[in-house]
Amino acid sequence: MLIVIKEKNHESLIQKLQSMLSEKYGCESHIIGGNKRVLAVTGDTSGVDVEFLKNMDGIRSVDRVDRPYKLASRERKDRTMIEISKDCVIGDPKSVVMIAGPCSIDSEGQLDETAAMAKARDIKILRGGAYKPRTGPYSFQGKGEEGLKLIAKAGQKYGMKTISEIMKAEDLPLFEEYVDMMQVGARNMQNYELLKALGKSKKPVMLKRGLAAKLEEWLLAAEYILAGGNPNVILCERGIRTFEEEVRFTLCLGSVPALRELTHLPIIVDPSHAMGKTRWVKDAALGGVAVGADGLIVEIHPRPSESSCDASQLLDLEHWNECMDGVTAVAKAIGKRVV
Ligand code: PEP
Ligand code: MN
């Protein structure tokens, strides 16, 4: 970290800073440069309150040289690869892993039919929401534990791994019992108690980007899970809120190459929630593969109009097959295979 002091010979300010940095944060600091106005701070600066320093009288600027996330940083390692099953590794540079299933688990029959639709395209991971974070309290909130039991059953029947959204730390034992992976939804990206609880699990966690989260905030959220002891974190770009109203969210595909430089964690793209319309999902999915995502998560349903949730963006059989054909072609063009 570099701290630049406004005027020359501010010795007392420099002394004050040096003792504060050492006593409060255990960091060393050294005066550098001929005019003695730059303080280079070394050691673990991740806990230093940069905003407080910037607001102190006599300080011109404070710049972090290191990123505030240590464990998620690319400096630590090149790539994390998470083995979901023998033939399905998320983060393998040669594969695009597909996750598909309904938005919400509405009934055993609906989930079974949807899982069959996914299985027909050899999908290895089945998604389905049992606890739904709905904008309004009167909308269907999900089937809860019963939904988790249903997805476990469908996963077993079709030989697929499963993922479902967890919304509160107290539900962790249920998720440990019934699913293979856990999803943290966009609205809970900053639910820090939940993230800490997931740090104690060993199951892979797919952390969706918050509706208005910067990459740094998202990576710091991932850092909570990593710091808790769970190395199996996957990031999911699902679009952010901007001034644009024609599309449901603005899919930030630029985050994929940017994250690739910043972190070793795998990155998945969710074209369904970003676009919000069935007919647009495929194109966004192809974009996700083209920019180098490690996988996609897509919502599908045999009869979207019957769904309790997100009916307007679900892929029916025809759109699903078109999407998979396109994804397979783009993956092949960039030397990857669809898993
Ligand atoms: C979902 O995956 O069904 C969901 C609610 O996603 P998000 O948290 O991205 O809105
Ligand atoms: Mn949904």
Tab-separated table of C-alpha atoms and ligand atoms in Angstrom:
chain	number	residue	atom	x	y	z
A	1	MET	CA	0.000	0.000	0.000
A	2	LEU	CA	1.285	3.455	-0.877
A	3	ILE	CA	0.311	6.548	1.128
A	4	VAL	CA	1.195	9.950	-0.319
A	5	ILE	CA	1.393	12.906	2.086
A	6	LYS	CA	0.291	16.341	0.848
A	7	GLU	CA	3.148	18.566	1.929
A	8	LYS	CA	6.826	18.190	2.578
A	9	ASN	CA	8.230	17.459	6.010
A	10	HIS	CA	5.021	16.310	7.605
A	11	GLU	CA	7.068	14.393	10.094
A	12	SER	CA	4.528	14.234	12.859
A	13	LEU	CA	1.849	12.900	10.498
A	14	ILE	CA	4.261	10.284	9.178
A	15	GLN	CA	5.144	9.227	12.700
A	16	LYS	CA	1.475	9.032	13.660
A	17	LEU	CA	0.713	6.896	10.602
A	18	GLN	CA	3.653	4.596	11.204
A	19	SER	CA	2.733	3.860	14.778
A	20	MET	CA	-0.968	3.413	13.907
A	21	LEU	CA	-0.169	1.001	11.051
A	22	SER	CA	2.138	-0.977	13.249
A	23	GLU	CA	0.027	-1.089	16.426
A	24	LYS	CA	-3.413	-1.499	14.883
A	25	TYR	CA	-2.602	-3.659	11.855
A	26	GLY	CA	0.878	-5.100	12.492
A	27	CYS	CA	2.188	-3.560	9.251
A	28	GLU	CA	5.620	-2.120	8.656
A	29	SER	CA	6.015	1.155	6.787
A	30	HIS	CA	8.978	2.834	5.157
A	31	ILE	CA	9.444	6.378	3.918
A	32	ILE	CA	10.478	6.315	0.273
A	33	GLY	CA	11.391	8.957	-2.300
A	34	GLY	CA	13.625	12.008	-1.997
A	35	ASN	CA	10.917	14.374	-0.776
A	36	LYS	CA	9.929	12.042	2.084
A	37	ARG	CA	6.256	12.260	1.235
A	38	VAL	CA	5.542	8.642	0.290
A	39	LEU	CA	5.013	5.880	2.806
A	40	ALA	CA	5.221	2.286	1.551
A	41	VAL	CA	3.264	-0.067	3.792
A	42	THR	CA	4.186	-3.770	3.801
A	43	GLY	CA	2.799	-6.879	5.489
A	44	ASP	CA	-0.852	-7.933	5.543
A	45	THR	CA	-2.696	-4.728	4.714
A	46	SER	CA	-6.029	-6.431	4.005
A	47	GLY	CA	-7.616	-5.139	7.232
A	48	VAL	CA	-6.430	-1.518	6.823
A	49	ASP	CA	-9.299	0.997	6.654
A	50	VAL	CA	-8.336	2.801	3.441
A	51	GLU	CA	-11.285	5.214	3.537
A	52	PHE	CA	-10.319	6.361	7.026
A	53	LEU	CA	-6.726	6.997	5.910
A	54	LYS	CA	-7.881	8.881	2.812
A	55	ASN	CA	-9.990	11.196	4.970
A	56	MET	CA	-7.172	12.081	7.364
A	57	ASP	CA	-5.864	15.646	7.159
A	58	GLY	CA	-2.651	15.930	5.187
A	59	ILE	CA	-3.103	12.801	3.073
A	60	ARG	CA	-3.161	13.130	-0.700
A	61	SER	CA	-3.850	9.534	-1.745
A	62	VAL	CA	-3.876	5.954	-0.549
A	63	ASP	CA	-3.416	3.141	-3.066
A	64	ARG	CA	-3.603	-0.538	-2.456
A	65	VAL	CA	-0.953	-2.436	-4.346
A	66	ASP	CA	-2.288	-5.807	-3.167
A	67	ARG	CA	-5.880	-6.900	-3.617
A	68	PRO	CA	-7.937	-7.099	-0.407
A	69	TYR	CA	-8.882	-10.705	-1.184
A	70	LYS	CA	-5.959	-13.031	-0.547
A	71	LEU	CA	-7.351	-16.527	-0.987
A	72	ALA	CA	-9.432	-15.769	-4.075
A	73	SER	CA	-6.603	-13.936	-5.798
A	74	ARG	CA	-4.981	-15.252	-8.963
A	75	GLU	CA	-1.636	-14.464	-7.358
A	76	ARG	CA	-2.213	-17.448	-5.112
A	77	LYS	CA	-2.777	-20.040	-7.822
A	78	ASP	CA	-3.649	-20.291	-11.468
A	79	ARG	CA	-6.871	-22.256	-11.536
A	80	THR	CA	-9.181	-24.086	-9.220
A	81	MET	CA	-10.726	-27.199	-10.714
A	82	ILE	CA	-13.632	-28.731	-8.859
A	83	GLU	CA	-14.434	-32.362	-9.522
A	84	ILE	CA	-18.191	-32.787	-9.326
A	85	SER	CA	-17.986	-36.329	-10.685
A	86	LYS	CA	-15.320	-38.278	-12.606
A	87	ASP	CA	-16.510	-36.954	-15.956
A	88	CYS	CA	-17.420	-33.447	-14.792
A	89	VAL	CA	-14.790	-30.990	-13.591
A	90	ILE	CA	-15.768	-27.316	-13.229
A	91	GLY	CA	-12.776	-25.123	-14.059
A	92	ASP	CA	-11.126	-27.574	-16.455
A	93	PRO	CA	-9.848	-25.294	-19.241
A	94	LYS	CA	-10.960	-27.837	-21.840
A	95	SER	CA	-14.611	-28.128	-20.754
A	96	VAL	CA	-17.834	-26.186	-20.638
A	97	VAL	CA	-19.985	-27.673	-17.870
A	98	MET	CA	-23.740	-27.381	-18.354
A	99	ILE	CA	-26.156	-27.151	-15.439
A	100	ALA	CA	-29.854	-27.268	-16.299
A	101	GLY	CA	-33.235	-27.718	-14.688
A	102	PRO	CA	-36.347	-25.831	-13.674
A	103	CYS	CA	-36.325	-22.513	-11.844
A	104	SER	CA	-38.461	-23.922	-9.042
A	105	ILE	CA	-39.332	-27.464	-8.079
A	106	ASP	CA	-43.115	-27.451	-8.392
A	107	SER	CA	-43.988	-31.157	-8.248
A	108	GLU	CA	-42.405	-34.581	-8.577
A	109	GLY	CA	-43.818	-35.019	-12.081
A	110	GLN	CA	-42.599	-31.609	-13.306
A	111	LEU	CA	-39.104	-32.168	-11.916
A	112	ASP	CA	-38.951	-35.678	-13.345
A	113	GLU	CA	-39.931	-34.521	-16.832
A	114	THR	CA	-37.467	-31.636	-16.696
A	115	ALA	CA	-34.644	-33.862	-15.475
A	116	ALA	CA	-35.390	-36.214	-18.379
A	117	MET	CA	-35.111	-33.245	-20.768
A	118	ALA	CA	-31.702	-32.399	-19.319
A	119	LYS	CA	-30.543	-36.022	-19.285
A	120	ALA	CA	-31.465	-36.419	-22.956
A	121	ARG	CA	-28.664	-33.906	-23.658
A	122	ASP	CA	-26.329	-35.713	-21.284
A	123	ILE	CA	-26.348	-32.960	-18.656
A	124	LYS	CA	-24.442	-33.940	-15.507
A	125	ILE	CA	-25.843	-31.396	-13.039
A	126	LEU	CA	-29.541	-30.819	-12.342
A	127	ARG	CA	-30.674	-27.485	-10.903
A	128	GLY	CA	-33.956	-26.784	-9.118
A	129	GLY	CA	-35.010	-24.263	-6.485
A	130	ALA	CA	-36.676	-25.461	-3.295
A	131	TYR	CA	-36.324	-22.153	-1.423
A	132	LYS	CA	-37.116	-19.274	-3.750
A	133	PRO	CA	-36.096	-15.668	-3.056
A	134	ARG	CA	-39.119	-13.900	-4.587
A	135	THR	CA	-39.436	-10.144	-4.956
A	136	GLY	CA	-42.911	-10.164	-3.407
A	137	PRO	CA	-44.088	-12.098	-0.345
A	138	TYR	CA	-47.255	-13.372	-2.084
A	139	SER	CA	-45.377	-15.206	-4.854
A	140	PHE	CA	-44.653	-18.943	-4.571
A	141	GLN	CA	-41.817	-19.328	-2.084
A	142	GLY	CA	-40.785	-22.892	-2.979
A	143	LYS	CA	-41.512	-26.310	-1.556
A	144	GLY	CA	-38.710	-26.190	1.025
A	145	GLU	CA	-37.427	-29.481	2.406
A	146	GLU	CA	-39.882	-31.470	0.290
A	147	GLY	CA	-38.332	-29.874	-2.817
A	148	LEU	CA	-34.861	-30.907	-1.679
A	149	LYS	CA	-36.040	-34.485	-1.234
A	150	LEU	CA	-37.519	-34.427	-4.737
A	151	ILE	CA	-34.313	-33.173	-6.353
A	152	ALA	CA	-32.280	-35.795	-4.485
A	153	LYS	CA	-34.651	-38.446	-5.846
A	154	ALA	CA	-34.496	-37.129	-9.418
A	155	GLY	CA	-30.705	-36.879	-9.213
A	156	GLN	CA	-30.521	-40.496	-8.149
A	157	LYS	CA	-32.954	-41.703	-10.778
A	158	TYR	CA	-31.122	-39.978	-13.655
A	159	GLY	CA	-27.581	-40.317	-12.303
A	160	MET	CA	-27.113	-36.549	-12.094
A	161	LYS	CA	-25.499	-34.356	-9.454
A	162	THR	CA	-27.752	-31.678	-7.989
A	163	ILE	CA	-27.650	-28.003	-7.060
A	164	SER	CA	-30.205	-25.895	-5.199
A	165	GLU	CA	-30.291	-22.442	-3.625
A	166	ILE	CA	-29.676	-22.044	0.093
A	167	MET	CA	-30.937	-18.853	1.726
A	168	LYS	CA	-30.117	-19.252	5.397
A	169	ALA	CA	-27.341	-20.755	7.466
A	170	GLU	CA	-29.758	-22.822	9.591
A	171	ASP	CA	-30.734	-24.843	6.502
A	172	LEU	CA	-27.181	-26.093	5.920
A	173	PRO	CA	-27.749	-29.563	7.484
A	174	LEU	CA	-30.663	-30.151	5.067
A	175	PHE	CA	-28.561	-29.161	2.074
A	176	GLU	CA	-25.675	-31.326	3.285
A	177	GLU	CA	-28.078	-34.243	3.306
A	178	TYR	CA	-29.935	-33.780	0.027
A	179	VAL	CA	-27.834	-31.929	-2.586
A	180	ASP	CA	-24.341	-32.110	-4.081
A	181	MET	CA	-23.785	-28.391	-4.613
A	182	MET	CA	-25.233	-25.235	-3.102
A	183	GLN	CA	-26.167	-22.029	-4.838
A	184	VAL	CA	-26.030	-18.631	-3.175
A	185	GLY	CA	-28.442	-16.379	-5.042
A	186	ALA	CA	-27.724	-12.842	-6.201
A	187	ARG	CA	-29.829	-11.416	-3.371
A	188	ASN	CA	-27.796	-13.247	-0.764
A	189	MET	CA	-24.310	-12.571	-2.105
A	190	GLN	CA	-23.716	-10.288	0.853
A	191	ASN	CA	-25.431	-12.460	3.464
A	192	TYR	CA	-22.177	-12.815	5.370
A	193	GLU	CA	-23.474	-15.162	8.053
A	194	LEU	CA	-24.632	-17.527	5.299
A	195	LEU	CA	-21.243	-17.271	3.578
A	196	LYS	CA	-19.433	-18.025	6.845
A	197	ALA	CA	-21.624	-21.084	7.388
A	198	LEU	CA	-20.884	-22.317	3.851
A	199	GLY	CA	-17.183	-21.940	4.611
A	200	LYS	CA	-17.609	-24.836	7.045
A	201	SER	CA	-19.038	-27.136	4.381
A	202	LYS	CA	-16.966	-29.076	1.880
A	203	LYS	CA	-19.667	-29.069	-0.799
A	204	PRO	CA	-19.099	-26.833	-3.810
A	205	VAL	CA	-20.795	-23.448	-3.538
A	206	MET	CA	-21.860	-21.500	-6.623
A	207	LEU	CA	-21.867	-17.843	-5.613
A	208	LYS	CA	-23.978	-15.637	-7.859
A	209	ARG	CA	-23.024	-12.025	-8.447
A	210	GLY	CA	-25.115	-9.534	-6.445
A	211	LEU	CA	-27.482	-7.319	-8.435
A	212	ALA	CA	-25.207	-4.314	-7.938
A	213	ALA	CA	-21.945	-5.924	-6.887
A	214	LYS	CA	-18.571	-4.815	-8.193
A	215	LEU	CA	-16.111	-7.600	-9.001
A	216	GLU	CA	-14.105	-6.740	-5.897
A	217	GLU	CA	-17.171	-7.003	-3.639
A	218	TRP	CA	-18.080	-10.309	-5.255
A	219	LEU	CA	-14.578	-11.682	-4.768
A	220	LEU	CA	-14.598	-10.520	-1.150
A	221	ALA	CA	-17.862	-12.423	-0.687
A	222	ALA	CA	-16.132	-15.514	-2.148
A	223	GLU	CA	-13.260	-14.828	0.249
A	224	TYR	CA	-15.622	-15.373	3.206
A	225	ILE	CA	-16.337	-18.935	2.049
A	226	LEU	CA	-12.668	-19.627	1.288
A	227	ALA	CA	-11.530	-18.128	4.593
A	228	GLY	CA	-13.981	-20.388	6.406
A	229	GLY	CA	-12.113	-23.406	4.990
A	230	ASN	CA	-14.159	-24.361	1.913
A	231	PRO	CA	-11.973	-24.130	-1.228
A	232	ASN	CA	-14.774	-25.223	-3.582
A	233	VAL	CA	-16.205	-21.913	-4.738
A	234	ILE	CA	-17.570	-21.212	-8.217
A	235	LEU	CA	-18.558	-17.721	-9.361
A	236	CYS	CA	-21.716	-17.199	-11.415
A	237	GLU	CA	-22.237	-14.083	-13.537
A	238	ARG	CA	-26.002	-13.572	-13.859
A	239	GLY	CA	-26.216	-9.947	-14.943
A	240	ILE	CA	-26.365	-6.720	-12.990
A	241	ARG	CA	-28.905	-3.933	-12.592
A	242	THR	CA	-28.311	-0.966	-14.883
A	243	PHE	CA	-30.525	1.757	-16.398
A	244	GLU	CA	-31.549	-0.697	-19.150
A	245	GLU	CA	-35.110	-1.986	-18.925
A	246	GLU	CA	-35.564	-4.000	-22.119
A	247	VAL	CA	-33.541	-6.911	-20.804
A	248	ARG	CA	-34.126	-8.293	-17.310
A	249	PHE	CA	-30.538	-7.615	-16.209
A	250	THR	CA	-27.429	-6.455	-18.067
A	251	LEU	CA	-25.291	-9.534	-18.645
A	252	CYS	CA	-21.740	-8.467	-17.894
A	253	LEU	CA	-19.807	-10.846	-20.120
A	254	GLY	CA	-16.731	-8.689	-19.691
A	255	SER	CA	-16.508	-9.960	-16.149
A	256	VAL	CA	-15.384	-13.389	-17.411
A	257	PRO	CA	-12.012	-12.338	-18.899
A	258	ALA	CA	-11.564	-9.755	-16.131
A	259	LEU	CA	-12.165	-12.341	-13.399
A	260	ARG	CA	-9.819	-14.736	-15.145
A	261	GLU	CA	-7.002	-12.273	-14.416
A	262	LEU	CA	-8.107	-11.521	-10.883
A	263	THR	CA	-8.979	-14.967	-9.544
A	264	HIS	CA	-8.310	-18.698	-9.890
A	265	LEU	CA	-11.970	-19.562	-9.184
A	266	PRO	CA	-14.122	-21.095	-11.950
A	267	ILE	CA	-16.704	-18.843	-13.605
A	268	ILE	CA	-20.138	-19.875	-14.811
A	269	VAL	CA	-22.578	-17.722	-16.791
A	270	ASP	CA	-26.350	-17.700	-16.232
A	271	PRO	CA	-27.981	-16.436	-19.448
A	272	SER	CA	-31.530	-17.185	-18.205
A	273	HIS	CA	-31.827	-14.673	-15.361
A	274	ALA	CA	-29.848	-12.075	-17.287
A	275	MET	CA	-32.073	-12.073	-20.372
A	276	GLY	CA	-35.466	-12.882	-18.856
A	277	LYS	CA	-36.917	-13.966	-22.225
A	278	THR	CA	-36.842	-17.503	-23.625
A	279	ARG	CA	-36.005	-16.420	-27.167
A	280	TRP	CA	-32.909	-14.453	-26.073
A	281	VAL	CA	-31.345	-17.019	-23.767
A	282	LYS	CA	-29.502	-19.028	-26.412
A	283	ASP	CA	-27.611	-16.030	-27.831
A	284	ALA	CA	-26.445	-14.971	-24.375
A	285	ALA	CA	-25.447	-18.575	-23.663
A	286	LEU	CA	-23.286	-18.649	-26.795
A	287	GLY	CA	-21.690	-15.369	-25.735
A	288	GLY	CA	-20.868	-16.863	-22.351
A	289	VAL	CA	-19.101	-19.822	-23.930
A	290	ALA	CA	-17.293	-17.568	-26.426
A	291	VAL	CA	-15.821	-15.326	-23.702
A	292	GLY	CA	-14.436	-18.374	-21.934
A	293	ALA	CA	-16.880	-19.273	-19.166
A	294	ASP	CA	-16.245	-22.632	-17.487
A	295	GLY	CA	-19.910	-23.486	-17.772
A	296	LEU	CA	-23.495	-22.303	-18.032
A	297	ILE	CA	-26.551	-22.654	-15.827
A	298	VAL	CA	-29.794	-22.636	-17.800
A	299	GLU	CA	-33.444	-22.856	-16.766
A	300	ILE	CA	-35.542	-25.337	-18.737
A	301	HIS	CA	-39.086	-26.706	-18.492
A	302	PRO	CA	-41.233	-28.993	-20.680
A	303	ARG	CA	-44.148	-26.510	-20.528
A	304	PRO	CA	-42.900	-23.109	-19.309
A	305	SER	CA	-46.388	-21.621	-18.956
A	306	GLU	CA	-47.102	-24.057	-16.114
A	307	SER	CA	-44.099	-22.980	-14.032
A	308	SER	CA	-44.597	-21.226	-10.663
A	309	CYS	CA	-41.526	-19.116	-11.256
A	310	ASP	CA	-39.665	-17.349	-14.100
A	311	ALA	CA	-42.003	-18.754	-16.810
A	312	SER	CA	-40.967	-16.082	-19.345
A	313	GLN	CA	-37.324	-17.188	-19.504
A	314	LEU	CA	-37.569	-20.985	-19.368
A	315	LEU	CA	-36.417	-22.962	-22.402
A	316	ASP	CA	-38.959	-25.456	-23.725
A	317	LEU	CA	-37.716	-28.554	-25.534
A	318	GLU	CA	-37.252	-26.843	-28.884
A	319	HIS	CA	-35.336	-23.847	-27.473
A	320	TRP	CA	-33.335	-26.145	-25.221
A	321	ASN	CA	-32.184	-28.307	-28.104
A	322	GLU	CA	-31.283	-25.213	-30.150
A	323	CYS	CA	-29.349	-23.826	-27.216
A	324	MET	CA	-27.409	-27.064	-26.696
A	325	ASP	CA	-26.620	-27.371	-30.410
A	326	GLY	CA	-25.264	-23.803	-30.437
A	327	VAL	CA	-23.286	-24.244	-27.224
A	328	THR	CA	-21.733	-27.449	-28.565
A	329	ALA	CA	-20.717	-25.718	-31.809
A	330	VAL	CA	-19.180	-22.664	-30.091
A	331	ALA	CA	-17.375	-24.830	-27.544
A	332	LYS	CA	-15.909	-26.923	-30.356
A	333	ALA	CA	-14.813	-23.794	-32.229
A	334	ILE	CA	-12.715	-22.703	-29.239
A	335	GLY	CA	-11.284	-26.145	-28.546
A	336	LYS	CA	-13.541	-27.140	-25.644
A	337	ARG	CA	-16.031	-29.916	-25.130
A	338	VAL	CA	-19.430	-29.698	-23.493
A	339	VAL	CA	-19.800	-31.727	-20.336
B	1	PEP	C1	-32.325	-18.667	-9.568
B	1	PEP	O1	-31.272	-19.207	-9.944
B	1	PEP	O2	-33.442	-19.206	-9.696
B	1	PEP	C2	-32.248	-17.286	-9.052
B	1	PEP	C3	-33.187	-16.817	-8.248
B	1	PEP	O3	-31.185	-16.607	-9.502
B	1	PEP	P1	-30.598	-15.163	-9.066
B	1	PEP	O4	-30.213	-15.287	-7.635
B	1	PEP	O5	-29.447	-14.990	-9.995
B	1	PEP	O6	-31.689	-14.143	-9.307
B	2	MN	MN	-35.215	-18.506	-11.767
